[in-house]
Amino acid sequence: MANSIGWIGLGRMGEAMVRHLTQAGHGVSVWNRTRSKAEPLEGSGATIAGSKQELAGCEIVFTMVSTTDDLKQVLFGEGGLVAGSRQPKVVVDSSSISQEGSAEIRRQLEAMGVGYLCAPVSGNAKVAKAGKLLIVASGPRMLYEKAEPYLQAMARKVMWVGEGELARVWKIAHNTMFGVVIQNLCEITVLAEKAGIPRHVFLESINDSVLGSMYTKYKTPTLTNLSFEQVTFTPKLLLKDMDLGLAAARAYGVAMPAAAATRESVARMVGHGHDDIDFAVLLLETAKDAGLELKSENVKMSDGLES
Ligand SMILES: NC(=O)c1ccc[n+]([C@@H]2O[C@H](COP(=O)([O-])OP(=O)(O)OC[C@H]3O[C@@H](n4cnc5c(N)ncnc54)[C@H](OP(=O)(O)O)[C@@H]3O)[C@@H](O)[C@H]2O)c1
């Protein structure tokens, strides 16, 4: 391959991340199951590979797919990245997957002589587009140092938390909070509105309190204007992450009552058929339970992510 960097998975996150690599001057060979999603990248420093195995000649291949099983499939399945006669030196995976699945993938890759770094991220596609992701990595320190310049090109901050699958544990803990915070934010927003405080006023006050965060700020326009069709993360992906959080809690013997209640609430939202929609649609479900019909407040506001 002409490019020493390969990329598999050009969904909402992957596409935005690759753009930063190419903008930083790195040539990247990309592959996506749905080829049409790769086409807009052509000409911006990316080359579309005809197959995953074409990327096996790259030194480092980054992956950003949905679940543990999807990652196993793109690596070891039919026509998989490492299933042919050549293998890349290193695989760096940024998908949100389980610790156990990641350890199994590590064992298989290392047995083939392929290095493996976990590099999950904090931030949605808009954050990724703005170059404001946090990337937290684990695996051999030497591999981290090798991948760090590329990770830096895609992020606001890059950290190494230790060996093995520790970054998976970090991500699972992070996303458990992600679910619990949106659950509570929806509950208190409905409470405030039912009592008479306009949503945008209430959310603005929370954002300006000690409890406000980058997360509550960027969800505020969506919650105010009910613009759930601009998908940052789907209910199904959130359910997957809450399940990962509770599985880790069981494995380590940690009680997580807030996460358990949130998991059930998210499962109910998924059961109601909400998909291909932003997970913040949880607000509508919460309002329905309170007998409150919400309307968009049509307020122009910043999500704090404009560059
Ligand atoms: N969105 C967020 O806010 C966010 C934030 C942090 C982390 N994450 C995590 O990042 C990962 C990607 O999320 P996303 O939002 O980018 O998801 P997405 O938009 O649904 O994209 C998923 C990507 O994975 C590919 N894929 C899935 N299964 C595959 C398979 N079996 N074989 C080949 N390719 C497969 C898809 O290919 P096709 O295009 O062909 O479907 C697509 O490129 C997930 O693990 C998610 O939990 C997401």
mmCIF file of C-alpha atoms and ligand atoms in Angstrom:
data_model
loop_
_atom_site.group_PDB
_atom_site.id
_atom_site.type_symbol
_atom_site.label_atom_id
_atom_site.label_comp_id
_atom_site.label_asym_id
_atom_site.label_seq_id
_atom_site.Cartn_x
_atom_site.Cartn_y
_atom_site.Cartn_z
ATOM 1 C CA MET A 1 0.000 0.000 0.000
ATOM 2 C CA ALA A 2 1.216 3.506 -0.709
ATOM 3 C CA ASN A 3 -0.202 4.684 2.629
ATOM 4 C CA SER A 4 1.177 3.344 5.878
ATOM 5 C CA ILE A 5 -2.083 4.081 7.696
ATOM 6 C CA GLY A 6 -5.273 2.122 7.109
ATOM 7 C CA TRP A 7 -8.788 2.761 8.401
ATOM 8 C CA ILE A 8 -11.809 0.458 8.691
ATOM 9 C CA GLY A 9 -15.241 1.883 9.600
ATOM 10 C CA LEU A 10 -16.502 5.196 8.260
ATOM 11 C CA GLY A 11 -19.671 5.686 10.268
ATOM 12 C CA ARG A 12 -20.510 8.934 12.058
ATOM 13 C CA MET A 13 -17.336 8.769 14.154
ATOM 14 C CA GLY A 14 -14.857 7.141 11.780
ATOM 15 C CA GLU A 15 -15.482 9.548 8.921
ATOM 16 C CA ALA A 16 -14.936 12.612 11.119
ATOM 17 C CA MET A 17 -11.765 11.146 12.631
ATOM 18 C CA VAL A 18 -10.214 10.218 9.278
ATOM 19 C CA ARG A 19 -10.700 13.778 8.057
ATOM 20 C CA HIS A 20 -8.408 15.041 10.821
ATOM 21 C CA LEU A 21 -5.731 12.537 9.853
ATOM 22 C CA THR A 22 -5.822 13.627 6.231
ATOM 23 C CA GLN A 23 -5.928 17.323 7.207
ATOM 24 C CA ALA A 24 -2.772 16.712 9.261
ATOM 25 C CA GLY A 25 -1.132 15.489 6.048
ATOM 26 C CA HIS A 26 -1.332 11.741 6.626
ATOM 27 C CA GLY A 27 -2.247 9.606 3.644
ATOM 28 C CA VAL A 28 -4.877 7.073 4.729
ATOM 29 C CA SER A 29 -6.211 4.002 2.940
ATOM 30 C CA VAL A 30 -9.830 3.519 3.957
ATOM 31 C CA TRP A 31 -12.364 0.698 3.737
ATOM 32 C CA ASN A 32 -16.033 0.753 4.656
ATOM 33 C CA ARG A 33 -18.613 -2.013 4.273
ATOM 34 C CA THR A 34 -20.927 0.479 2.567
ATOM 35 C CA ARG A 35 -18.549 1.886 -0.017
ATOM 36 C CA SER A 36 -20.618 5.006 -0.735
ATOM 37 C CA LYS A 37 -19.712 6.371 2.723
ATOM 38 C CA ALA A 38 -16.022 6.278 1.777
ATOM 39 C CA GLU A 39 -16.429 8.135 -1.502
ATOM 40 C CA PRO A 40 -16.681 11.704 -0.076
ATOM 41 C CA LEU A 41 -13.217 11.189 1.462
ATOM 42 C CA GLU A 42 -11.534 10.514 -1.854
ATOM 43 C CA GLY A 43 -9.417 13.436 -2.939
ATOM 44 C CA SER A 44 -8.904 14.672 0.602
ATOM 45 C CA GLY A 45 -5.813 12.517 1.121
ATOM 46 C CA ALA A 46 -7.685 9.252 1.487
ATOM 47 C CA THR A 47 -7.581 6.320 -0.913
ATOM 48 C CA ILE A 48 -10.398 3.797 -0.995
ATOM 49 C CA ALA A 49 -9.215 0.212 -0.594
ATOM 50 C CA GLY A 50 -11.075 -2.480 -2.526
ATOM 51 C CA SER A 51 -10.989 -4.904 0.403
ATOM 52 C CA LYS A 52 -10.006 -5.107 4.060
ATOM 53 C CA GLN A 53 -7.049 -7.329 3.171
ATOM 54 C CA GLU A 54 -5.627 -4.617 0.931
ATOM 55 C CA LEU A 55 -4.987 -2.736 4.191
ATOM 56 C CA ALA A 56 -2.896 -5.598 5.600
ATOM 57 C CA GLY A 57 0.184 -3.998 4.039
ATOM 58 C CA CYS A 58 -0.246 -0.862 6.195
ATOM 59 C CA GLU A 59 1.878 -0.364 9.264
ATOM 60 C CA ILE A 60 -1.036 0.736 11.473
ATOM 61 C CA VAL A 61 -4.707 0.057 10.842
ATOM 62 C CA PHE A 62 -7.339 1.933 12.848
ATOM 63 C CA THR A 63 -10.791 0.429 13.342
ATOM 64 C CA MET A 64 -14.042 2.179 14.327
ATOM 65 C CA VAL A 65 -17.010 -0.179 13.989
ATOM 66 C CA SER A 66 -20.091 -0.829 16.162
ATOM 67 C CA THR A 67 -19.768 -3.840 18.471
ATOM 68 C CA THR A 68 -17.309 -6.526 19.645
ATOM 69 C CA ASP A 69 -18.743 -8.990 17.102
ATOM 70 C CA ASP A 70 -18.380 -6.450 14.289
ATOM 71 C CA LEU A 71 -14.744 -5.884 15.205
ATOM 72 C CA LYS A 72 -14.094 -9.648 15.261
ATOM 73 C CA GLN A 73 -15.751 -9.900 11.867
ATOM 74 C CA VAL A 74 -13.692 -7.163 10.215
ATOM 75 C CA LEU A 75 -10.471 -8.604 11.668
ATOM 76 C CA PHE A 76 -10.889 -12.378 11.582
ATOM 77 C CA GLY A 77 -14.023 -13.066 9.499
ATOM 78 C CA GLU A 78 -14.115 -13.948 5.821
ATOM 79 C CA GLY A 79 -11.850 -11.526 3.958
ATOM 80 C CA GLY A 80 -10.900 -10.019 7.353
ATOM 81 C CA LEU A 81 -7.931 -7.703 7.806
ATOM 82 C CA VAL A 82 -5.678 -10.350 9.354
ATOM 83 C CA ALA A 83 -7.317 -13.415 7.787
ATOM 84 C CA GLY A 84 -5.039 -13.420 4.724
ATOM 85 C CA SER A 85 -1.336 -14.038 4.218
ATOM 86 C CA ARG A 86 -0.178 -10.557 5.330
ATOM 87 C CA GLN A 87 -0.863 -8.645 8.506
ATOM 88 C CA PRO A 88 -0.360 -5.019 9.557
ATOM 89 C CA LYS A 89 2.120 -4.348 12.395
ATOM 90 C CA VAL A 90 -0.464 -2.740 14.674
ATOM 91 C CA VAL A 91 -4.255 -2.541 15.026
ATOM 92 C CA VAL A 92 -5.634 0.432 16.965
ATOM 93 C CA ASP A 93 -9.311 0.072 17.815
ATOM 94 C CA SER A 94 -11.542 2.965 18.889
ATOM 95 C CA SER A 95 -14.927 1.182 18.914
ATOM 96 C CA SER A 96 -16.748 0.931 22.268
ATOM 97 C CA ILE A 97 -16.500 -2.800 22.992
ATOM 98 C CA SER A 98 -16.389 -5.124 26.008
ATOM 99 C CA GLN A 99 -13.272 -5.767 28.049
ATOM 100 C CA GLU A 100 -13.592 -9.536 27.550
ATOM 101 C CA GLY A 101 -14.085 -9.231 23.786
ATOM 102 C CA SER A 102 -11.118 -6.900 23.577
ATOM 103 C CA ALA A 103 -8.905 -9.315 25.562
ATOM 104 C CA GLU A 104 -9.886 -12.151 23.232
ATOM 105 C CA ILE A 105 -9.041 -10.020 20.198
ATOM 106 C CA ARG A 106 -5.695 -9.100 21.807
ATOM 107 C CA ARG A 107 -4.826 -12.776 22.359
ATOM 108 C CA GLN A 108 -5.589 -13.629 18.736
ATOM 109 C CA LEU A 109 -3.756 -10.645 17.267
ATOM 110 C CA GLU A 110 -0.689 -11.004 19.478
ATOM 111 C CA ALA A 111 -0.497 -14.718 18.637
ATOM 112 C CA MET A 112 -0.157 -13.608 14.989
ATOM 113 C CA GLY A 113 2.525 -11.077 15.894
ATOM 114 C CA VAL A 114 0.182 -8.100 15.427
ATOM 115 C CA GLY A 115 0.338 -5.381 18.104
ATOM 116 C CA TYR A 116 -2.959 -4.150 19.545
ATOM 117 C CA LEU A 117 -3.877 -0.882 21.180
ATOM 118 C CA CYS A 118 -7.294 0.027 22.576
ATOM 119 C CA ALA A 119 -8.108 3.691 21.951
ATOM 120 C CA PRO A 120 -11.753 4.440 22.782
ATOM 121 C CA VAL A 121 -12.975 8.006 22.596
ATOM 122 C CA SER A 122 -15.090 10.507 24.502
ATOM 123 C CA GLY A 123 -17.207 12.780 22.294
ATOM 124 C CA ASN A 124 -19.800 12.422 19.546
ATOM 125 C CA ALA A 125 -19.406 12.917 15.792
ATOM 126 C CA LYS A 126 -19.768 16.688 16.086
ATOM 127 C CA VAL A 127 -17.065 16.737 18.776
ATOM 128 C CA ALA A 128 -14.936 14.519 16.526
ATOM 129 C CA LYS A 129 -15.515 16.879 13.598
ATOM 130 C CA ALA A 130 -14.437 19.831 15.746
ATOM 131 C CA GLY A 131 -11.230 17.955 16.685
ATOM 132 C CA LYS A 132 -12.281 17.988 20.359
ATOM 133 C CA LEU A 133 -12.312 14.268 21.157
ATOM 134 C CA LEU A 134 -10.589 12.828 24.191
ATOM 135 C CA ILE A 135 -8.851 9.557 23.293
ATOM 136 C CA VAL A 136 -7.878 7.218 26.131
ATOM 137 C CA ALA A 137 -5.588 4.355 25.196
ATOM 138 C CA SER A 138 -4.279 1.153 26.785
ATOM 139 C CA GLY A 139 -1.925 -1.590 25.665
ATOM 140 C CA PRO A 140 1.859 -1.764 25.360
ATOM 141 C CA ARG A 141 3.327 1.694 26.088
ATOM 142 C CA MET A 142 5.654 1.368 23.060
ATOM 143 C CA LEU A 143 2.660 0.917 20.765
ATOM 144 C CA TYR A 144 0.971 3.920 22.337
ATOM 145 C CA GLU A 145 4.021 6.037 21.578
ATOM 146 C CA LYS A 146 3.972 4.827 17.974
ATOM 147 C CA ALA A 147 0.274 5.652 17.538
ATOM 148 C CA GLU A 148 0.273 8.857 19.593
ATOM 149 C CA PRO A 149 1.038 11.346 16.769
ATOM 150 C CA TYR A 150 -1.919 9.999 14.777
ATOM 151 C CA LEU A 151 -4.198 9.988 17.824
ATOM 152 C CA GLN A 152 -3.098 13.565 18.610
ATOM 153 C CA ALA A 153 -4.127 14.614 15.087
ATOM 154 C CA MET A 154 -7.699 13.462 15.808
ATOM 155 C CA ALA A 155 -8.134 14.735 19.355
ATOM 156 C CA ARG A 156 -8.035 17.614 21.822
ATOM 157 C CA LYS A 157 -6.311 15.355 24.346
ATOM 158 C CA VAL A 158 -4.790 11.892 24.303
ATOM 159 C CA MET A 159 -4.035 9.780 27.388
ATOM 160 C CA TRP A 160 -2.567 6.364 28.167
ATOM 161 C CA VAL A 161 -4.148 4.658 31.200
ATOM 162 C CA GLY A 162 -2.095 1.459 31.356
ATOM 163 C CA GLU A 163 -1.654 -2.012 29.911
ATOM 164 C CA GLY A 164 -4.157 -4.442 28.438
ATOM 165 C CA GLU A 165 -7.851 -3.582 28.310
ATOM 166 C CA LEU A 166 -7.890 -0.785 30.926
ATOM 167 C CA ALA A 167 -9.068 1.769 28.371
ATOM 168 C CA ARG A 168 -12.138 -0.428 27.774
ATOM 169 C CA VAL A 169 -12.966 -0.228 31.473
ATOM 170 C CA TRP A 170 -12.487 3.551 31.300
ATOM 171 C CA LYS A 171 -14.849 3.822 28.327
ATOM 172 C CA ILE A 172 -17.462 1.560 29.909
ATOM 173 C CA ALA A 173 -17.418 3.670 33.084
ATOM 174 C CA HIS A 174 -17.556 6.868 31.003
ATOM 175 C CA ASN A 175 -20.541 5.727 28.962
ATOM 176 C CA THR A 176 -22.391 4.477 32.009
ATOM 177 C CA MET A 177 -22.234 8.051 33.301
ATOM 178 C CA PHE A 178 -23.250 9.266 29.824
ATOM 179 C CA GLY A 179 -26.488 7.257 30.168
ATOM 180 C CA VAL A 180 -27.152 8.144 33.796
ATOM 181 C CA VAL A 181 -26.636 11.876 33.142
ATOM 182 C CA ILE A 182 -29.058 12.010 30.179
ATOM 183 C CA GLN A 183 -31.603 10.008 32.187
ATOM 184 C CA ASN A 184 -31.436 12.442 35.088
ATOM 185 C CA LEU A 185 -31.240 15.512 32.842
ATOM 186 C CA CYS A 186 -34.475 14.412 31.123
ATOM 187 C CA GLU A 187 -36.184 13.724 34.472
ATOM 188 C CA ILE A 188 -35.332 17.100 36.011
ATOM 189 C CA THR A 189 -36.082 18.997 32.778
ATOM 190 C CA VAL A 190 -39.571 17.456 32.650
ATOM 191 C CA LEU A 191 -40.039 18.208 36.350
ATOM 192 C CA ALA A 192 -39.050 21.857 35.863
ATOM 193 C CA GLU A 193 -41.236 22.263 32.769
ATOM 194 C CA LYS A 194 -44.282 20.641 34.355
ATOM 195 C CA ALA A 195 -43.860 23.047 37.261
ATOM 196 C CA GLY A 196 -43.695 25.994 34.830
ATOM 197 C CA ILE A 197 -40.044 26.755 33.939
ATOM 198 C CA PRO A 198 -39.431 26.941 30.146
ATOM 199 C CA ARG A 199 -37.018 24.199 29.037
ATOM 200 C CA HIS A 200 -34.388 26.488 27.544
ATOM 201 C CA VAL A 201 -34.352 28.639 30.697
ATOM 202 C CA PHE A 202 -33.976 25.621 32.955
ATOM 203 C CA LEU A 203 -31.234 24.049 30.812
ATOM 204 C CA GLU A 204 -29.350 27.329 30.577
ATOM 205 C CA SER A 205 -29.404 27.568 34.368
ATOM 206 C CA ILE A 206 -28.080 24.014 34.771
ATOM 207 C CA ASN A 207 -25.350 24.684 32.201
ATOM 208 C CA ASP A 208 -24.266 27.711 34.204
ATOM 209 C CA SER A 209 -24.370 25.898 37.541
ATOM 210 C CA VAL A 210 -21.630 23.717 39.025
ATOM 211 C CA LEU A 211 -23.434 20.764 37.424
ATOM 212 C CA GLY A 212 -23.185 22.010 33.842
ATOM 213 C CA SER A 213 -20.740 20.252 31.502
ATOM 214 C CA MET A 214 -19.691 20.136 27.852
ATOM 215 C CA TYR A 215 -22.219 17.280 27.588
ATOM 216 C CA THR A 216 -25.219 19.110 29.120
ATOM 217 C CA LYS A 217 -24.348 22.118 26.930
ATOM 218 C CA TYR A 218 -24.240 20.271 23.654
ATOM 219 C CA LYS A 219 -27.472 18.392 24.380
ATOM 220 C CA THR A 220 -29.294 21.644 25.278
ATOM 221 C CA PRO A 221 -30.312 22.739 21.717
ATOM 222 C CA THR A 222 -31.591 19.211 20.979
ATOM 223 C CA LEU A 223 -33.611 19.049 24.192
ATOM 224 C CA THR A 224 -34.966 22.569 23.715
ATOM 225 C CA ASN A 225 -35.943 22.252 20.063
ATOM 226 C CA LEU A 226 -36.680 18.498 20.051
ATOM 227 C CA SER A 227 -34.339 18.073 17.066
ATOM 228 C CA PHE A 228 -33.780 14.359 17.577
ATOM 229 C CA GLU A 229 -33.409 13.681 13.863
ATOM 230 C CA GLN A 230 -29.831 15.016 14.082
ATOM 231 C CA VAL A 231 -28.423 11.729 15.348
ATOM 232 C CA THR A 232 -25.279 11.804 17.480
ATOM 233 C CA PHE A 233 -25.736 8.397 19.102
ATOM 234 C CA THR A 234 -28.602 5.940 18.805
ATOM 235 C CA PRO A 235 -30.718 4.430 21.609
ATOM 236 C CA LYS A 236 -29.472 0.950 20.582
ATOM 237 C CA LEU A 237 -25.797 1.936 20.938
ATOM 238 C CA LEU A 238 -26.565 3.467 24.347
ATOM 239 C CA LEU A 239 -28.303 0.245 25.436
ATOM 240 C CA LYS A 240 -25.235 -1.719 24.358
ATOM 241 C CA ASP A 241 -23.062 0.542 26.510
ATOM 242 C CA MET A 242 -25.338 0.352 29.579
ATOM 243 C CA ASP A 243 -25.214 -3.446 29.260
ATOM 244 C CA LEU A 244 -21.411 -3.312 29.067
ATOM 245 C CA GLY A 245 -21.385 -1.136 32.205
ATOM 246 C CA LEU A 246 -23.595 -3.515 34.173
ATOM 247 C CA ALA A 247 -21.617 -6.560 32.990
ATOM 248 C CA ALA A 248 -18.410 -4.903 34.225
ATOM 249 C CA ALA A 249 -20.149 -4.040 37.517
ATOM 250 C CA ARG A 250 -21.039 -7.716 37.982
ATOM 251 C CA ALA A 251 -17.532 -8.843 37.049
ATOM 252 C CA TYR A 252 -15.899 -6.516 39.602
ATOM 253 C CA GLY A 253 -18.606 -6.851 42.274
ATOM 254 C CA VAL A 254 -19.718 -3.217 42.213
ATOM 255 C CA ALA A 255 -23.353 -2.244 42.875
ATOM 256 C CA MET A 256 -24.558 0.393 40.370
ATOM 257 C CA PRO A 257 -28.230 1.130 41.177
ATOM 258 C CA ALA A 258 -28.424 4.349 39.122
ATOM 259 C CA ALA A 259 -26.961 2.588 36.066
ATOM 260 C CA ALA A 260 -29.352 -0.360 36.503
ATOM 261 C CA ALA A 261 -32.428 1.906 36.537
ATOM 262 C CA THR A 262 -31.111 3.840 33.533
ATOM 263 C CA ARG A 263 -30.513 0.612 31.589
ATOM 264 C CA GLU A 264 -34.179 -0.346 31.978
ATOM 265 C CA SER A 265 -35.320 3.104 30.892
ATOM 266 C CA VAL A 266 -33.093 2.950 27.791
ATOM 267 C CA ALA A 267 -34.301 -0.599 27.020
ATOM 268 C CA ARG A 268 -37.910 0.655 27.156
ATOM 269 C CA MET A 269 -37.049 3.465 24.720
ATOM 270 C CA VAL A 270 -35.459 0.934 22.326
ATOM 271 C CA GLY A 271 -38.494 -1.358 22.776
ATOM 272 C CA HIS A 272 -40.750 1.493 21.699
ATOM 273 C CA GLY A 273 -39.032 1.362 18.319
ATOM 274 C CA HIS A 274 -36.859 4.455 18.606
ATOM 275 C CA ASP A 275 -33.867 3.941 16.344
ATOM 276 C CA ASP A 276 -32.120 6.042 13.709
ATOM 277 C CA ILE A 277 -32.934 8.903 16.050
ATOM 278 C CA ASP A 278 -30.874 10.665 18.698
ATOM 279 C CA PHE A 279 -30.894 8.987 22.128
ATOM 280 C CA ALA A 280 -31.983 12.329 23.669
ATOM 281 C CA VAL A 281 -35.473 11.321 22.484
ATOM 282 C CA LEU A 282 -35.529 9.894 26.017
ATOM 283 C CA LEU A 283 -36.892 13.336 26.933
ATOM 284 C CA LEU A 284 -40.128 12.616 25.052
ATOM 285 C CA GLU A 285 -40.521 9.252 26.764
ATOM 286 C CA THR A 286 -39.952 10.828 30.179
ATOM 287 C CA ALA A 287 -42.463 13.589 29.440
ATOM 288 C CA LYS A 288 -45.050 11.045 28.267
ATOM 289 C CA ASP A 289 -44.708 9.195 31.578
ATOM 290 C CA ALA A 290 -45.431 12.505 33.323
ATOM 291 C CA GLY A 291 -48.482 13.201 31.148
ATOM 292 C CA LEU A 292 -46.741 16.176 29.549
ATOM 293 C CA GLU A 293 -46.816 16.894 25.814
ATOM 294 C CA LEU A 294 -43.663 18.718 24.735
ATOM 295 C CA LYS A 295 -43.360 21.250 21.907
ATOM 296 C CA SER A 296 -40.220 22.619 20.308
ATOM 297 C CA GLU A 297 -39.339 25.975 21.874
ATOM 298 C CA ASN A 298 -37.658 27.089 18.616
ATOM 299 C CA VAL A 299 -34.870 28.919 20.411
ATOM 300 C CA LYS A 300 -31.623 29.521 18.536
ATOM 301 C CA MET A 301 -28.805 28.493 20.828
ATOM 302 C CA SER A 302 -25.182 27.382 20.762
ATOM 303 C CA ASP A 303 -24.099 23.859 21.631
ATOM 304 C CA GLY A 304 -20.647 25.189 22.509
ATOM 305 C CA LEU A 305 -18.992 23.151 19.733
ATOM 306 C CA GLU A 306 -18.692 25.777 16.988
ATOM 307 C CA SER A 307 -15.088 26.099 15.912
HETATM 308 N N1 LIG B 1 -21.664 8.280 17.887
HETATM 309 C C1 LIG B 1 -21.122 8.603 19.035
HETATM 310 O O1 LIG B 1 -21.468 9.625 19.658
HETATM 311 C C2 LIG B 1 -20.016 7.766 19.625
HETATM 312 C C3 LIG B 1 -19.170 8.343 20.552
HETATM 313 C C4 LIG B 1 -18.105 7.594 21.074
HETATM 314 C C5 LIG B 1 -17.964 6.261 20.686
HETATM 315 N N2 LIG B 1 -18.847 5.708 19.817
HETATM 316 C C6 LIG B 1 -18.632 4.290 19.465
HETATM 317 O O2 LIG B 1 -17.939 4.311 18.239
HETATM 318 C C7 LIG B 1 -18.327 3.184 17.443
HETATM 319 C C8 LIG B 1 -18.862 3.703 16.096
HETATM 320 O O3 LIG B 1 -19.976 4.549 16.364
HETATM 321 P P1 LIG B 1 -20.677 5.401 15.194
HETATM 322 O O4 LIG B 1 -21.597 6.349 15.875
HETATM 323 O O5 LIG B 1 -19.660 5.877 14.224
HETATM 324 O O6 LIG B 1 -21.553 4.234 14.545
HETATM 325 P P2 LIG B 1 -22.168 4.163 13.066
HETATM 326 O O7 LIG B 1 -22.357 5.528 12.508
HETATM 327 O O8 LIG B 1 -23.338 3.261 13.208
HETATM 328 O O9 LIG B 1 -21.010 3.464 12.215
HETATM 329 C C9 LIG B 1 -20.652 2.126 12.417
HETATM 330 C C10 LIG B 1 -19.550 1.767 11.450
HETATM 331 O O10 LIG B 1 -19.183 0.408 11.635
HETATM 332 C C11 LIG B 1 -19.331 -0.305 10.405
HETATM 333 N N3 LIG B 1 -19.726 -1.676 10.713
HETATM 334 C C12 LIG B 1 -20.595 -2.094 11.662
HETATM 335 N N4 LIG B 1 -20.689 -3.417 11.647
HETATM 336 C C13 LIG B 1 -19.866 -3.850 10.681
HETATM 337 C C14 LIG B 1 -19.522 -5.145 10.207
HETATM 338 N N5 LIG B 1 -20.054 -6.260 10.741
HETATM 339 N N6 LIG B 1 -18.638 -5.232 9.195
HETATM 340 C C15 LIG B 1 -18.094 -4.106 8.661
HETATM 341 N N7 LIG B 1 -18.367 -2.868 9.059
HETATM 342 C C16 LIG B 1 -19.249 -2.749 10.076
HETATM 343 C C17 LIG B 1 -20.402 0.453 9.659
HETATM 344 O O11 LIG B 1 -20.348 0.152 8.287
HETATM 345 P P3 LIG B 1 -21.593 0.555 7.318
HETATM 346 O O12 LIG B 1 -21.357 2.004 6.981
HETATM 347 O O13 LIG B 1 -21.474 -0.348 6.176
HETATM 348 O O14 LIG B 1 -22.850 0.340 8.128
HETATM 349 C C18 LIG B 1 -19.980 1.890 9.974
HETATM 350 O O15 LIG B 1 -18.849 2.262 9.215
HETATM 351 C C19 LIG B 1 -19.357 2.418 18.287
HETATM 352 O O16 LIG B 1 -18.711 1.384 18.986
HETATM 353 C C20 LIG B 1 -19.893 3.473 19.222
HETATM 354 O O17 LIG B 1 -20.413 2.904 20.415
HETATM 355 C C21 LIG B 1 -19.838 6.435 19.231
#
